């Protein structure tokens, strides 16, 4: 249990970093610099600096170039930087009562939610699987999925850093953490190829990434040609490839079913409640795929059964 608790605390830190990625990746901002800043304070500081630059330009005392404007933005970010004691995962949010210390604006609820969910997932997988490479794999998957869930929910964007990065990570980890669907084993046996466990696991991971994502892409392409409008973003296709690289073919198909059902039900309820046009409502499908993948992972790794035995 000590290892699981430490993993949960580490998950808080990863969740805090995920919040930075969720905000910056869709905006093509670096996650390295500048340090964490309040967006509201940043906008106020930038507006003040741009007004000052405009006055200087009007008086012919300065000709502000694009590079200088970028430098002014960086200065604004420094002005809006969050102090370390206001950036402690979960703790600072509650101490500040959910508001920025300086501008008083509300801090989005997404911040503590992502931190708490990341910590809970890290704790759960390590508690069930122990301090193993398998636990590391599923902790990494849950972190990537949480990043994609909230990026798609807020911005309707699935950043390549999460999706393509997930594909690479899933394929690499399959070499040391077996993906045991059994499909590749049957195909290898039929072809008379040697049944090396590492090669089989990598093949399962490749199939899990390629087959469901290819099917999803084909479905979206057919919809586009028939209806002459995009019904599925390519980010969803890359997200399914990332999930497949981690979970294999069988569990990825289950994820597609779970995510589609969940998205249909929630989307229908939302459209009826808000009376939006169903033809133009952009459903964040990646959000529901991510929730489905986390659910399938928890069931597959017997995490839910482990919690059930506690009560």
Coordinates of C-alpha atoms in Angstrom, one line a residue:
X1 CA 0.0 0.0 0.0
X2 CA 3.0 2.3 0.6
X3 CA 4.0 2.0 -3.1
X4 CA 0.4 2.8 -4.2
X5 CA 0.3 5.9 -1.9
X6 CA 3.6 7.1 -3.3
X7 CA 2.2 6.5 -6.8
X8 CA -0.9 8.5 -6.0
X9 CA 1.3 11.4 -4.8
X10 CA 3.3 11.2 -7.9
X11 CA 0.1 11.2 -9.9
X12 CA -0.8 14.6 -8.3
X13 CA 2.4 16.0 -9.8
X14 CA 1.7 14.5 -13.2
X15 CA -1.9 15.7 -13.0
X16 CA -0.6 19.3 -12.4
X17 CA 1.7 19.0 -15.4
X18 CA -1.2 17.5 -17.5
X19 CA -3.1 20.7 -16.8
X20 CA -0.3 22.7 -18.3
X21 CA -0.3 20.5 -21.4
X22 CA -4.1 20.6 -21.7
X23 CA -4.0 24.4 -21.8
X24 CA -0.9 24.9 -23.9
X25 CA -0.8 22.1 -26.5
X26 CA -4.0 23.2 -28.3
X27 CA -2.6 26.8 -28.4
X28 CA 0.8 25.6 -29.7
X29 CA 2.6 27.0 -26.6
X30 CA 5.7 25.5 -25.0
X31 CA 5.2 23.5 -21.9
X32 CA 8.7 24.3 -20.8
X33 CA 8.6 28.0 -20.7
X34 CA 7.3 30.3 -19.4
X35 CA 6.5 28.9 -16.0
X36 CA 2.8 28.4 -15.0
X37 CA 0.8 31.6 -15.1
X38 CA -2.8 32.8 -14.6
X39 CA -4.4 33.3 -18.0
X40 CA -6.6 36.2 -16.6
X41 CA -3.6 38.0 -15.1
X42 CA -1.7 37.3 -18.3
X43 CA -4.4 38.9 -20.5
X44 CA -4.5 41.9 -18.2
X45 CA -0.7 42.3 -18.3
X46 CA -0.6 41.9 -22.0
X47 CA -3.3 44.4 -22.6
X48 CA -1.5 46.9 -20.5
X49 CA 1.8 46.4 -22.3
X50 CA 0.1 46.5 -25.8
X51 CA -1.6 49.8 -24.9
X52 CA 1.7 51.2 -23.9
X53 CA 3.3 50.0 -27.1
X54 CA 0.5 51.6 -29.1
X55 CA 1.0 54.9 -27.4
X56 CA 4.8 54.8 -28.1
X57 CA 4.1 53.9 -31.8
X58 CA 1.7 56.9 -32.1
X59 CA 4.3 59.2 -30.8
X60 CA 6.9 57.8 -33.3
X61 CA 9.1 57.0 -30.4
X62 CA 9.0 53.2 -31.1
X63 CA 8.2 50.9 -34.0
X64 CA 7.1 47.6 -32.4
X65 CA 8.1 44.5 -34.4
X66 CA 6.6 41.1 -34.2
X67 CA 9.6 39.9 -32.2
X68 CA 9.2 42.7 -29.8
X69 CA 5.5 41.8 -29.4
X70 CA 6.4 38.2 -28.7
X71 CA 8.9 39.5 -26.0
X72 CA 6.1 41.7 -24.5
X73 CA 3.9 38.6 -24.3
X74 CA 6.7 36.7 -22.5
X75 CA 7.1 39.6 -20.1
X76 CA 3.3 39.5 -19.5
X77 CA 3.6 35.8 -18.7
X78 CA 6.3 36.5 -16.2
X79 CA 4.2 39.2 -14.6
X80 CA 1.3 36.7 -14.3
X81 CA 3.5 33.8 -13.0
X82 CA 2.0 31.7 -10.3
X83 CA 4.1 31.4 -7.1
X84 CA 5.1 27.9 -6.0
X85 CA 3.0 28.0 -2.9
X86 CA -0.1 28.8 -5.1
X87 CA 0.7 25.8 -7.4
X88 CA 0.6 22.9 -5.0
X89 CA -1.7 20.2 -6.5
X90 CA -5.2 20.2 -5.0
X91 CA -4.0 21.9 -1.8
X92 CA -3.5 25.4 -3.3
X93 CA -6.9 25.2 -5.0
X94 CA -8.7 24.7 -1.7
X95 CA -6.6 27.2 0.2
X96 CA -7.3 29.9 -2.4
X97 CA -11.0 28.9 -2.4
X98 CA -10.8 28.3 -6.2
X99 CA -9.7 31.9 -7.0
X100 CA -6.5 33.5 -8.2
X101 CA -4.7 35.3 -5.4
X102 CA -4.1 38.4 -7.6
X103 CA -6.9 38.9 -10.0
X104 CA -9.6 37.1 -8.0
X105 CA -10.9 35.2 -11.1
X106 CA -12.2 31.7 -10.6
X107 CA -9.8 28.9 -11.3
X108 CA -11.4 26.3 -13.6
X109 CA -12.6 23.2 -11.9
X110 CA -10.7 21.2 -14.4
X111 CA -7.5 21.8 -12.5
X112 CA -8.3 19.9 -9.3
X113 CA -10.4 17.3 -11.2
X114 CA -7.5 16.3 -13.5
X115 CA -5.1 16.2 -10.5
X116 CA -7.4 14.1 -8.4
X117 CA -8.2 11.7 -11.3
X118 CA -4.6 11.2 -12.2
X119 CA -3.7 10.5 -8.6
X120 CA -6.6 8.1 -8.2
X121 CA -5.6 6.2 -11.4
X122 CA -2.0 5.9 -10.4
X123 CA -2.9 4.7 -6.9
X124 CA -5.4 2.2 -8.3
X125 CA -3.1 0.6 -10.9
X126 CA -0.1 0.3 -8.5
X127 CA -2.3 -1.0 -5.7
X128 CA -3.6 -3.9 -8.0
X129 CA -0.5 -4.5 -10.2
X130 CA 2.2 -3.6 -7.7
X131 CA 5.3 -1.6 -8.5
X132 CA 5.7 -3.3 -11.9
X133 CA 6.2 -2.3 -15.5
X134 CA 2.6 -3.2 -16.2
X135 CA 1.5 -0.6 -13.6
X136 CA 3.8 1.9 -15.2
X137 CA 2.2 1.2 -18.6
X138 CA -1.3 1.7 -17.4
X139 CA -0.4 4.8 -15.3
X140 CA 1.1 6.3 -18.5
X141 CA -2.0 5.3 -20.5
X142 CA -4.4 6.9 -17.9
X143 CA -2.4 10.1 -17.9
X144 CA -2.4 10.3 -21.7
X145 CA -6.2 9.6 -21.8
X146 CA -7.0 12.2 -19.2
X147 CA -5.0 14.8 -21.2
X148 CA -7.0 13.8 -24.4
X149 CA -10.3 13.7 -22.5
X150 CA -10.1 17.3 -21.2
X151 CA -8.3 18.8 -24.3
X152 CA -11.1 17.5 -26.5
X153 CA -13.8 18.5 -24.0
X154 CA -12.5 22.1 -23.8
X155 CA -11.1 22.8 -27.2
X156 CA -12.4 20.0 -29.5
X157 CA -8.7 19.3 -30.2
X158 CA -6.7 16.1 -29.7
X159 CA -3.1 17.2 -29.7
X160 CA -0.5 15.1 -31.5
X161 CA 1.7 15.2 -28.5
X162 CA -0.9 13.0 -26.7
X163 CA -2.1 10.9 -29.7
X164 CA 1.0 10.2 -31.7
X165 CA 3.1 10.2 -28.5
X166 CA 0.7 7.6 -27.2
X167 CA 1.2 5.4 -30.3
X168 CA 5.0 5.5 -29.9
X169 CA 4.8 4.8 -26.1
X170 CA 2.3 2.0 -26.5
X171 CA 4.4 0.2 -29.2
X172 CA 7.6 0.6 -27.2
X173 CA 6.1 -0.7 -24.0
X174 CA 4.6 -3.7 -25.8
X175 CA 8.1 -5.1 -26.1
X176 CA 8.5 -5.4 -22.3
X177 CA 4.8 -5.6 -21.1
X178 CA 2.9 -8.3 -23.0
X179 CA -0.2 -7.5 -25.0
X180 CA -1.9 -10.9 -25.1
X181 CA -4.9 -10.8 -27.4
X182 CA -4.0 -14.1 -29.1
X183 CA -4.8 -12.9 -32.6
X184 CA -1.2 -12.4 -33.6
X185 CA -0.3 -15.8 -32.2
X186 CA -2.8 -17.5 -34.4
X187 CA -1.6 -15.6 -37.5
X188 CA 2.0 -16.4 -36.7
X189 CA 1.3 -20.1 -36.3
X190 CA -0.6 -20.2 -39.6
X191 CA 2.3 -18.5 -41.3
X192 CA 4.8 -20.8 -39.7
X193 CA 6.7 -17.9 -38.1
X194 CA 8.6 -18.4 -34.8
X195 CA 6.5 -17.5 -31.7
X196 CA 8.9 -15.1 -30.0
X197 CA 6.9 -13.5 -27.1
X198 CA 8.4 -10.1 -27.6
X199 CA 7.6 -10.1 -31.3
X200 CA 4.1 -11.5 -30.7
X201 CA 3.4 -8.7 -28.2
X202 CA 4.6 -6.0 -30.6
X203 CA 2.5 -7.5 -33.4
X204 CA -0.6 -7.5 -31.1
X205 CA 0.1 -3.8 -30.4
X206 CA 0.6 -3.0 -34.1
X207 CA -2.7 -4.7 -34.9
X208 CA -4.5 -3.0 -32.1
X209 CA -3.3 0.4 -33.3
X210 CA -3.9 -0.2 -37.1
X211 CA -7.1 -2.2 -37.4
X212 CA -9.6 -0.1 -35.2
X213 CA -8.1 3.2 -36.3
X214 CA -8.2 2.1 -40.0
X215 CA -11.8 1.1 -39.6
X216 CA -12.6 4.4 -37.9
X217 CA -10.9 6.4 -40.7
X218 CA -12.7 4.4 -43.3
X219 CA -16.1 5.1 -41.6
X220 CA -15.3 8.8 -41.5
X221 CA -14.2 8.9 -45.1
X222 CA -17.4 7.2 -46.2
X223 CA -19.5 9.6 -44.2
X224 CA -17.6 12.6 -45.8
X225 CA -18.2 11.3 -49.3
X226 CA -21.9 10.5 -48.7
X227 CA -22.9 13.5 -46.6
X228 CA -20.3 16.0 -48.0
X229 CA -19.3 17.1 -44.5
X230 CA -16.9 15.9 -41.9
X231 CA -18.4 13.6 -39.3
X232 CA -15.2 12.5 -37.6
X233 CA -11.9 14.3 -36.9
X234 CA -8.6 12.7 -37.8
X235 CA -7.6 13.3 -34.2
X236 CA -10.1 10.6 -33.1
X237 CA -8.4 8.2 -35.5
X238 CA -5.0 8.9 -34.0
X239 CA -6.4 8.6 -30.5
X240 CA -7.8 5.1 -31.3
X241 CA -4.4 4.1 -32.7
X242 CA -2.8 5.2 -29.4
X243 CA -5.4 3.3 -27.3
X244 CA -4.9 0.2 -29.5
X245 CA -1.1 0.3 -29.1
X246 CA -1.6 0.0 -25.4
X247 CA -4.6 -2.3 -25.1
X248 CA -4.5 -4.5 -28.2
X249 CA -7.2 -5.3 -30.7
X250 CA -9.9 -6.8 -28.4
X251 CA -9.9 -4.1 -25.7
X252 CA -9.8 -1.3 -28.3
X253 CA -12.9 -2.7 -30.0
X254 CA -14.6 -2.8 -26.6
X255 CA -13.4 0.8 -26.1
X256 CA -15.0 1.9 -29.4
X257 CA -18.3 0.2 -28.4
X258 CA -18.3 1.8 -24.9
X259 CA -17.3 5.2 -26.2
X260 CA -19.8 5.2 -28.9
X261 CA -22.7 4.2 -26.6
X262 CA -21.7 6.7 -24.0
X263 CA -21.3 9.5 -26.5
X264 CA -24.7 8.7 -28.1
X265 CA -26.5 8.7 -24.8
X266 CA -24.8 11.8 -23.3
X267 CA -24.9 13.7 -26.7
X268 CA -28.6 12.9 -27.1
X269 CA -29.5 14.0 -23.6
X270 CA -27.4 17.2 -24.0
X271 CA -29.0 18.1 -27.4
X272 CA -32.5 17.5 -26.0
X273 CA -31.8 19.5 -22.9
X274 CA -30.3 22.5 -24.7
X275 CA -32.4 22.1 -27.9
X276 CA -29.3 22.4 -30.1
X277 CA -29.3 21.3 -33.7
X278 CA -28.0 17.7 -33.7
X279 CA -26.6 18.2 -37.3
X280 CA -24.3 21.0 -36.2
X281 CA -23.4 20.0 -32.7
X282 CA -19.7 19.1 -32.5
X283 CA -19.6 16.0 -30.2
X284 CA -16.3 15.7 -28.4
X285 CA -16.0 12.0 -29.3
X286 CA -12.5 11.8 -28.0
X287 CA -13.7 12.5 -24.5
X288 CA -16.1 9.5 -24.6
X289 CA -13.4 7.3 -26.2
X290 CA -11.1 8.2 -23.4
X291 CA -13.6 7.5 -20.7
X292 CA -14.4 4.1 -22.4
X293 CA -10.7 3.2 -22.6
X294 CA -10.1 4.0 -18.9
X295 CA -13.2 1.9 -18.0
X296 CA -12.0 -1.0 -20.1
X297 CA -8.5 -0.8 -18.6
X298 CA -9.9 -0.8 -15.0
X299 CA -12.1 -3.8 -15.7
X300 CA -9.4 -5.7 -17.6
X301 CA -6.8 -5.2 -14.9
X302 CA -9.3 -6.2 -12.2
X303 CA -9.1 -2.8 -10.5
X304 CA -12.9 -2.5 -10.1
X305 CA -13.0 -6.0 -8.6
X306 CA -10.2 -5.1 -6.2
X307 CA -12.1 -2.1 -4.9
X308 CA -15.3 -4.2 -4.6
X309 CA -13.5 -6.6 -2.3
X310 CA -12.8 -3.7 0.1
X311 CA -16.5 -3.3 0.9

